[in-house]
Short mmCIF file of C-alpha atoms in Angstrom, two decimals:
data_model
loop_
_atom_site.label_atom_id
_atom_site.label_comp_id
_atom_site.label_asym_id
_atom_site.label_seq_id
_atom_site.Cartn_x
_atom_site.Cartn_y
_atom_site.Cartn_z
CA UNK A 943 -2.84 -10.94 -7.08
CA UNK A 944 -3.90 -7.73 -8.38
CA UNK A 945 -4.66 -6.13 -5.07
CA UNK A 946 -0.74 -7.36 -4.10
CA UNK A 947 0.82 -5.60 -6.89
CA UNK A 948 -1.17 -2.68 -6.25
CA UNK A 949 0.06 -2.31 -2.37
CA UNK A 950 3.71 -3.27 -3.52
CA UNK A 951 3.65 -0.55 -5.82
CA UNK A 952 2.73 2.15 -3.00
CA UNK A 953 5.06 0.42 -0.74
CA UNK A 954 7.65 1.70 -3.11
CA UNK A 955 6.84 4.95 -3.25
CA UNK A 956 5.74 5.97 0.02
CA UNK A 957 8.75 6.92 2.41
CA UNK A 958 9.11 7.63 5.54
CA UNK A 959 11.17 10.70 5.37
CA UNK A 960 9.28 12.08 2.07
CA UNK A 961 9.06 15.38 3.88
CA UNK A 962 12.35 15.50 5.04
CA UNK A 963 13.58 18.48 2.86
CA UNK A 964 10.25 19.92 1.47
CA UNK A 965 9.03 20.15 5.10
CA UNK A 966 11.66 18.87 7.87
CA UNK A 967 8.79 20.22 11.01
CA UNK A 968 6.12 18.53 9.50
CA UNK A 969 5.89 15.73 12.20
CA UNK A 970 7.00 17.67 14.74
CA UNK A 971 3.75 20.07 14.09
CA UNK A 972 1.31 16.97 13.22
CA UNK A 973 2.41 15.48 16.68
CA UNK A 974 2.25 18.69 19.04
CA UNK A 975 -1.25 19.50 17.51
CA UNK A 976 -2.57 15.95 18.14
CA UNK A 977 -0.89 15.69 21.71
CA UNK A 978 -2.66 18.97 22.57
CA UNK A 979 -5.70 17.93 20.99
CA UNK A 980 -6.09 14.96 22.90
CA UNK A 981 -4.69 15.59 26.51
CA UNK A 982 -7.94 18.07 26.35
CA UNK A 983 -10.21 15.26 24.91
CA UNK A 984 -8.91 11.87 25.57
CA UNK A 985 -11.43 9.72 23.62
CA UNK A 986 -10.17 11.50 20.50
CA UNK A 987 -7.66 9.36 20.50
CA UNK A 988 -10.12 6.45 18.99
CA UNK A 989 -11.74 8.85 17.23
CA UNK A 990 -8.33 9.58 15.36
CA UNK A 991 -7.69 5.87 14.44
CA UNK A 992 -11.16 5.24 13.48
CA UNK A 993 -10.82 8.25 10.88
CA UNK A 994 -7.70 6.66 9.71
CA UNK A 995 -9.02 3.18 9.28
CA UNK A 996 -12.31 4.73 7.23
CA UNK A 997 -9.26 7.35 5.17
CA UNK A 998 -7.57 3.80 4.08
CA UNK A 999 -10.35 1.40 3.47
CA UNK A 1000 -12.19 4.15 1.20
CA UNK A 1001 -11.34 7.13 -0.94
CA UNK A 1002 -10.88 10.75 0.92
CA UNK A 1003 -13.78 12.85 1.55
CA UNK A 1004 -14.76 16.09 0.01
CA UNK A 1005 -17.88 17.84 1.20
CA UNK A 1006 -17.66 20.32 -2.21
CA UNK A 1007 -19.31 16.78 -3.87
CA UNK A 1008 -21.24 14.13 -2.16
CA UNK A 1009 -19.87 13.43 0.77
CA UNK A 1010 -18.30 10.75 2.87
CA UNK A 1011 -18.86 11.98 6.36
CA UNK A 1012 -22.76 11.57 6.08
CA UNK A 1013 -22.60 8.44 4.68
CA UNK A 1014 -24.41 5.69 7.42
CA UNK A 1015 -21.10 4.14 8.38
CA UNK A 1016 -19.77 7.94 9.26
CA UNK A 1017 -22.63 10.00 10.03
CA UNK A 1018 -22.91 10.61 13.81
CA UNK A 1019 -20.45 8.67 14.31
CA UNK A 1020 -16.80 9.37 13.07
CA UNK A 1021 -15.71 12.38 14.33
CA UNK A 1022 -11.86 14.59 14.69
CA UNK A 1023 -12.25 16.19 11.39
CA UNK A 1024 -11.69 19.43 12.88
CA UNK A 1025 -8.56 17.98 14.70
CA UNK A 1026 -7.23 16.99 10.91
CA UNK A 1027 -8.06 20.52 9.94
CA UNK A 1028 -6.43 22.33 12.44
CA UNK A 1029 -2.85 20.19 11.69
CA UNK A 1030 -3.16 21.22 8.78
CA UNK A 1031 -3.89 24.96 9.11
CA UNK A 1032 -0.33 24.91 10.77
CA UNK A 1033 1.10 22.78 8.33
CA UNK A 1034 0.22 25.32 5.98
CA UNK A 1035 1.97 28.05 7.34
CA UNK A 1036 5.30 26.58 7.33
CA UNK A 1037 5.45 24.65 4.02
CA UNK A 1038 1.75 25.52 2.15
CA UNK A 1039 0.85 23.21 -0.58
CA UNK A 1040 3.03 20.29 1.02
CA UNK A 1041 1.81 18.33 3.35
CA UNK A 1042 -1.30 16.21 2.01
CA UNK A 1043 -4.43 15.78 4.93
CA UNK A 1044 -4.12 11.80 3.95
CA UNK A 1045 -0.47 11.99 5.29
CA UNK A 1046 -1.63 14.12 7.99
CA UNK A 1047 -4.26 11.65 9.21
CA UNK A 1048 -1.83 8.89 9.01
CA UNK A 1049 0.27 10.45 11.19
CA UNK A 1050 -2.35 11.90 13.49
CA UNK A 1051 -3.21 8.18 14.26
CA UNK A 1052 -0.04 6.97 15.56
CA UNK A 1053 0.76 10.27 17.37
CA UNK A 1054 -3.03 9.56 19.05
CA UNK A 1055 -1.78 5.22 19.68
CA UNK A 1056 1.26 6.51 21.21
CA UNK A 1057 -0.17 9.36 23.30
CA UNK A 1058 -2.78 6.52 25.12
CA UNK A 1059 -0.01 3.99 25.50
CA UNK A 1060 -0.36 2.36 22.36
CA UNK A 1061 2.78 1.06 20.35
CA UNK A 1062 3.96 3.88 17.72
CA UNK A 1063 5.68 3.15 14.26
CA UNK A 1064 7.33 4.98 11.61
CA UNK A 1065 4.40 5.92 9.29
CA UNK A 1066 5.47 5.94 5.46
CA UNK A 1067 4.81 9.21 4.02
CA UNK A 1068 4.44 10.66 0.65
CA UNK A 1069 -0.01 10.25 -0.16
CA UNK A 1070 -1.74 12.85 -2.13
CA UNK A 1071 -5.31 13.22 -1.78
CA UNK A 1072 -8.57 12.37 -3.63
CA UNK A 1073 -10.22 14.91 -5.86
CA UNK A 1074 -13.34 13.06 -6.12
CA UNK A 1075 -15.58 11.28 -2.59
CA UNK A 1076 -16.92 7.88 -2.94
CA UNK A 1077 -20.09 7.37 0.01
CA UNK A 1078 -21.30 4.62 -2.01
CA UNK A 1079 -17.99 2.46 -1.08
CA UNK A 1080 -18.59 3.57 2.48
CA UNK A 1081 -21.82 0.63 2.47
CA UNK A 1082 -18.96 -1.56 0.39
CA UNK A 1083 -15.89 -1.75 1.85
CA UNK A 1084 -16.17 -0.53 5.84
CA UNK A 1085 -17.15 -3.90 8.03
CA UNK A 1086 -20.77 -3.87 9.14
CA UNK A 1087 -21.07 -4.55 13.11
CA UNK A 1088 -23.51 -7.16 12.48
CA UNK A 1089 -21.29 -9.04 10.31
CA UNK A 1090 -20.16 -12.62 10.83
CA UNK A 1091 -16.46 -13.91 11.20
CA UNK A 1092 -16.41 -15.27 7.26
CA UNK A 1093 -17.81 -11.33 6.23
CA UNK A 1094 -14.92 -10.03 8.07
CA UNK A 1095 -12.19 -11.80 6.54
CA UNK A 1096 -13.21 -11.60 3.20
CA UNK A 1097 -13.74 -7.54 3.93
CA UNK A 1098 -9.79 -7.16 5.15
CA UNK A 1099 -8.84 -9.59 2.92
CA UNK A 1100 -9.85 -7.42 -0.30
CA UNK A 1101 -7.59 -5.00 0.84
CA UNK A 1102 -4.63 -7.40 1.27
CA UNK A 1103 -4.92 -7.77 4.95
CA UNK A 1104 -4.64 -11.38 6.33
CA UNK A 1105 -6.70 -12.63 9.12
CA UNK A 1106 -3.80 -11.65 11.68
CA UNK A 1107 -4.29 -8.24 10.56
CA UNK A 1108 -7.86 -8.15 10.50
CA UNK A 1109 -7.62 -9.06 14.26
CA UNK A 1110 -4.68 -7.10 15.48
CA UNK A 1111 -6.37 -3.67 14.15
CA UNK A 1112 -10.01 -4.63 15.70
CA UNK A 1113 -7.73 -4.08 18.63
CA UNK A 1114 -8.29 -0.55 18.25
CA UNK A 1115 -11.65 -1.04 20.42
CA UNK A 1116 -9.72 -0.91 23.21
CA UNK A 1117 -10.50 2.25 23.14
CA UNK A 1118 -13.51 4.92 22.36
CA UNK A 1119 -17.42 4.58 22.50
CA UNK A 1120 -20.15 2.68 20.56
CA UNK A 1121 -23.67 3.99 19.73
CA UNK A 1122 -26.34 1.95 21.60
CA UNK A 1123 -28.25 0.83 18.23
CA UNK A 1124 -24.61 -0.87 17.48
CA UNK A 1125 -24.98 -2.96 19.92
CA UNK A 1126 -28.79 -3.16 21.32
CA UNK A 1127 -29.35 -6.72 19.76
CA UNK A 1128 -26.72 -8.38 21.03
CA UNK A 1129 -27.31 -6.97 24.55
CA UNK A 1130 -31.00 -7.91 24.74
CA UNK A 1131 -31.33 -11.35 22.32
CA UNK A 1132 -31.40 -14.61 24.33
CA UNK A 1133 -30.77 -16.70 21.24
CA UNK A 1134 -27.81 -19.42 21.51
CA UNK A 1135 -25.84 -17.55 18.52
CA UNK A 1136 -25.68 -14.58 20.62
CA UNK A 1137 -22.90 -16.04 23.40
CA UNK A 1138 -22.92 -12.83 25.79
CA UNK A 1139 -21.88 -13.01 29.70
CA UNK A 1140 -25.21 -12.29 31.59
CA UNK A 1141 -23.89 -9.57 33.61
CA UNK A 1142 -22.12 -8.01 31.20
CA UNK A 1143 -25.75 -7.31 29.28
CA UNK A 1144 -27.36 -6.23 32.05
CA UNK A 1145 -24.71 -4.04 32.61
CA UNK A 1146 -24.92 -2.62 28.90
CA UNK A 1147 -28.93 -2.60 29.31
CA UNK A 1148 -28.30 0.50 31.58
CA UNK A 1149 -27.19 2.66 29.55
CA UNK A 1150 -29.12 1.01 26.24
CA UNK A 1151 -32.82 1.14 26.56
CA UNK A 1152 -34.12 -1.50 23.88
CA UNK A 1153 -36.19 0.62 22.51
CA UNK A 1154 -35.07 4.97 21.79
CA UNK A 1155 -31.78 6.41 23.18
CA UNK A 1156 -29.72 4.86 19.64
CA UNK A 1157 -27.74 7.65 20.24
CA UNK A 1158 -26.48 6.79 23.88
CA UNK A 1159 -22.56 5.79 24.22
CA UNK A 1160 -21.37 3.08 25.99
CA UNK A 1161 -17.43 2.59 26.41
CA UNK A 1162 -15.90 -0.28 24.09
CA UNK A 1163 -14.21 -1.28 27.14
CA UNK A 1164 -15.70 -0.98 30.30
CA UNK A 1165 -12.11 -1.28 32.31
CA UNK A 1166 -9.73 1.30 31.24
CA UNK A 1167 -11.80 2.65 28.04
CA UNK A 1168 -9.07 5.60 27.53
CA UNK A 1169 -5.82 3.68 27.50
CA UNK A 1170 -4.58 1.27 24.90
CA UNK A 1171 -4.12 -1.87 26.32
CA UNK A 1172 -5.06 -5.67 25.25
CA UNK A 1173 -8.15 -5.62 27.84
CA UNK A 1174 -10.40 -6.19 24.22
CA UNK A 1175 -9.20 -9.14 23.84
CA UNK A 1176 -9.39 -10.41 27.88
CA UNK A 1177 -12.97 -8.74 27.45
CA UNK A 1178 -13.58 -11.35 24.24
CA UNK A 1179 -12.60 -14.25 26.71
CA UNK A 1180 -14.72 -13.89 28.74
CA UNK A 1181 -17.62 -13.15 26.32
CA UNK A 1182 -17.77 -9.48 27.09
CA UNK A 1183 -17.12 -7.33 23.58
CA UNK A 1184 -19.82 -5.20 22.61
CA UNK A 1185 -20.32 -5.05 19.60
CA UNK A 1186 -21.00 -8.77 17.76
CA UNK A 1187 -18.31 -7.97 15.13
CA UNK A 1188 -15.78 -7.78 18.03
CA UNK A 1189 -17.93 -11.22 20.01
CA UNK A 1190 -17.50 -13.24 16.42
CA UNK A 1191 -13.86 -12.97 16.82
CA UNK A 1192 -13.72 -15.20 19.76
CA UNK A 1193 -16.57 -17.89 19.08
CA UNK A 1194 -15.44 -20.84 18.29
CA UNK A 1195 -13.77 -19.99 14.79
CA UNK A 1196 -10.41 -19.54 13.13
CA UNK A 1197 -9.24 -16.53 15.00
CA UNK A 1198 -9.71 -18.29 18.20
CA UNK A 1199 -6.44 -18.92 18.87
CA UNK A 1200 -5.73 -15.43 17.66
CA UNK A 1201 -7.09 -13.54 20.11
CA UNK A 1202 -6.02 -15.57 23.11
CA UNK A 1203 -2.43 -14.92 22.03
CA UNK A 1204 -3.27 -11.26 22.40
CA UNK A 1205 -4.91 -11.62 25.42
CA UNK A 1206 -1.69 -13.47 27.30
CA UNK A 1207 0.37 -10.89 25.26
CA UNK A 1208 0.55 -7.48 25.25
CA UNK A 1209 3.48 -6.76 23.77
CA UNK A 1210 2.41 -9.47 20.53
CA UNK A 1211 -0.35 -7.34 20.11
CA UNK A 1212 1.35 -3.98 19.99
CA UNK A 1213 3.82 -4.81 17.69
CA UNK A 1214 1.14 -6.50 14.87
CA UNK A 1215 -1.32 -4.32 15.75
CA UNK A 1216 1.95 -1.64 14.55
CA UNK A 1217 2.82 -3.90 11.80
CA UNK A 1218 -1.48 -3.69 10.71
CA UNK A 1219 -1.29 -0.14 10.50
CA UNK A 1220 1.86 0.05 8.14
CA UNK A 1221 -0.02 -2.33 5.95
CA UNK A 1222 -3.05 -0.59 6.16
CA UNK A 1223 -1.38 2.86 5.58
CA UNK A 1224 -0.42 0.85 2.33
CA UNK A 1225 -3.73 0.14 1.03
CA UNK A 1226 -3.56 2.06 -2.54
CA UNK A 1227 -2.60 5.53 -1.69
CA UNK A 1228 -2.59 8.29 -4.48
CA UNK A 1229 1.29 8.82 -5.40
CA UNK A 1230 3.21 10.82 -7.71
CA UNK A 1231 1.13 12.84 -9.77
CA UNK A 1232 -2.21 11.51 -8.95
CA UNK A 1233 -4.58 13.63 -7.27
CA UNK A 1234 -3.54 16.61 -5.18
CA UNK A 1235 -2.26 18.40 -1.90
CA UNK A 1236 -5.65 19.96 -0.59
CA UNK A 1237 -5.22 22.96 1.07
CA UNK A 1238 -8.18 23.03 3.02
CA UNK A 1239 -8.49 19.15 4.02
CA UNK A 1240 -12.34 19.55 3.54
CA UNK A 1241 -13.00 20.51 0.34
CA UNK A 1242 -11.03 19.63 -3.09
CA UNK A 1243 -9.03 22.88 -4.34
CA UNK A 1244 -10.06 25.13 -6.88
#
């Protein structure tokens, strides 16, 4: 109940047209800098989500303290800081000390759905942002990709975010790239927990030695990896998601039925996987007076 109150409490004061007198281009300037940013580098547009889902399921990062970005969930691995920072840099000369890098980020992620054919939605506005990092929470709160189906709800649902949810915004690997030791088990075990379509591993094997190259990317979806579709959930089907976090979802549990709805329905998905995102924007944002409006998104100000 307490985690309910909290998110009614930002839903309240978050807005989506905070910035609608203090800085009326502020979207407008968030959206062309994404666009931009992304018609040059297409699989930024994951990379932008995944930096949003990480923002709202732990505190900001600020590099002046112990940092979130080299935390094990992060380091190596989430990336488009410097897309956040450049946003901002413009933000800053048309309304400095306004525009908070949460807000930006939150924005940044539906500009980078919409731009791959994803479903946009009107983001609620008004966040400040953390003075202090939290890396510890990183090991806490972000969903391990080893972790079963029971792990996974419990993880969303600590944030308020039903099993629906929890589905709807695993979506999101649709698109983007996965690190082979993510995914090296699942590709080479044999064991009958590990349901995996046969040519789908050997596929993966390719590119995923089993032992050295953790580094080497494979695509989250091996059919049209750069758009925003509901292939994931086809792929889960038929037993091909990478990643056993992503498998676990289609395996014989609760959010069976879940994920076949996705898969016959593309437009179902878009809109929750919208509706997610609002809720997850929601997660207990700094309001008010709390925190501040970093100038510099990477470091807390002076």
């Amino acid at each position: 109940m307490m985690m309910a109150a909290a998110v009614n409490q930002s839903e309240a004061q978050l807005s989506t047209n905070f910035y609608a007198n203090s800085c009326p281009n502020a979207l407008s300037t968030i959206r062309n800098s994404i666009r931009t940013a992304i018609s040059r580098e297409r699989r930024m547009a994951a990379s932008l989500l995944r930096l949003h889902f990480h923002d709202c399921f732990v505190h900001d990062q600020s590099p002046t303290i112990t940092s979130e970005k080299t935390a094990p969930p992060n380091d190596k691995s989430a990336r488009g800081y410097e897309l956040i920072d450049a946003a901002k840099a413009r933000l800053e000369t048309i309304c400095p000390g306004v525009v908070s890098c949460a807000d930006v980020l939150a924005v940044a992620a539906k500009e980078a759905s919409a731009y791959v054919g994803g479903p946009s939605w009107a983001v609620k506005l008004g966040r400040r942002d953390s003075t202090s990092a939290f890396p510890d929470e990183t090991l806490t709160d972000l969903p391990f990709f080893k972790a079963d189906l029971q792990t996974l709800i419990d993880n969303f649902g600590a944030k308020g975010l039903s099993p629906r949810d929890m589905v709807a915004l695993s979506g999101a690997h649709t698109l983007g790239q996965a690190q082979c030791f993510t995914f090296r088990d699942r590709i080479y075990s044999n064991g009958t927990d590990n349901i995996i379509d046969r040519g789908f591993a050997s596929t993966r094997r390719r590119r995923c030695p089993a032992v050295g190259g953790d580094d080497a990317l494979a695509a989250m979806d091996l059919v049209t990896p750069n758009s925003f579709d509901n292939n994931y959930f086809r792929n889960l089907v038929q037993r091909k998601g990478l990643l056993e976090t992503d498998q676990v979802l289609f395996s014989g549990g609760s959010t069976d039925s879940i994920v076949m709805e996705y898969s016959r329905s593309p437009s179902r998905f878009s809109a929750d996987f919208a509706a997610a995102m609002i809720r997850m924007g929601d997660i207990q944002p700094l309001t008010g007076s709390a925190g501040q409006i970093r100038r510099i998104c990477g470091a807390v100000n002076n």
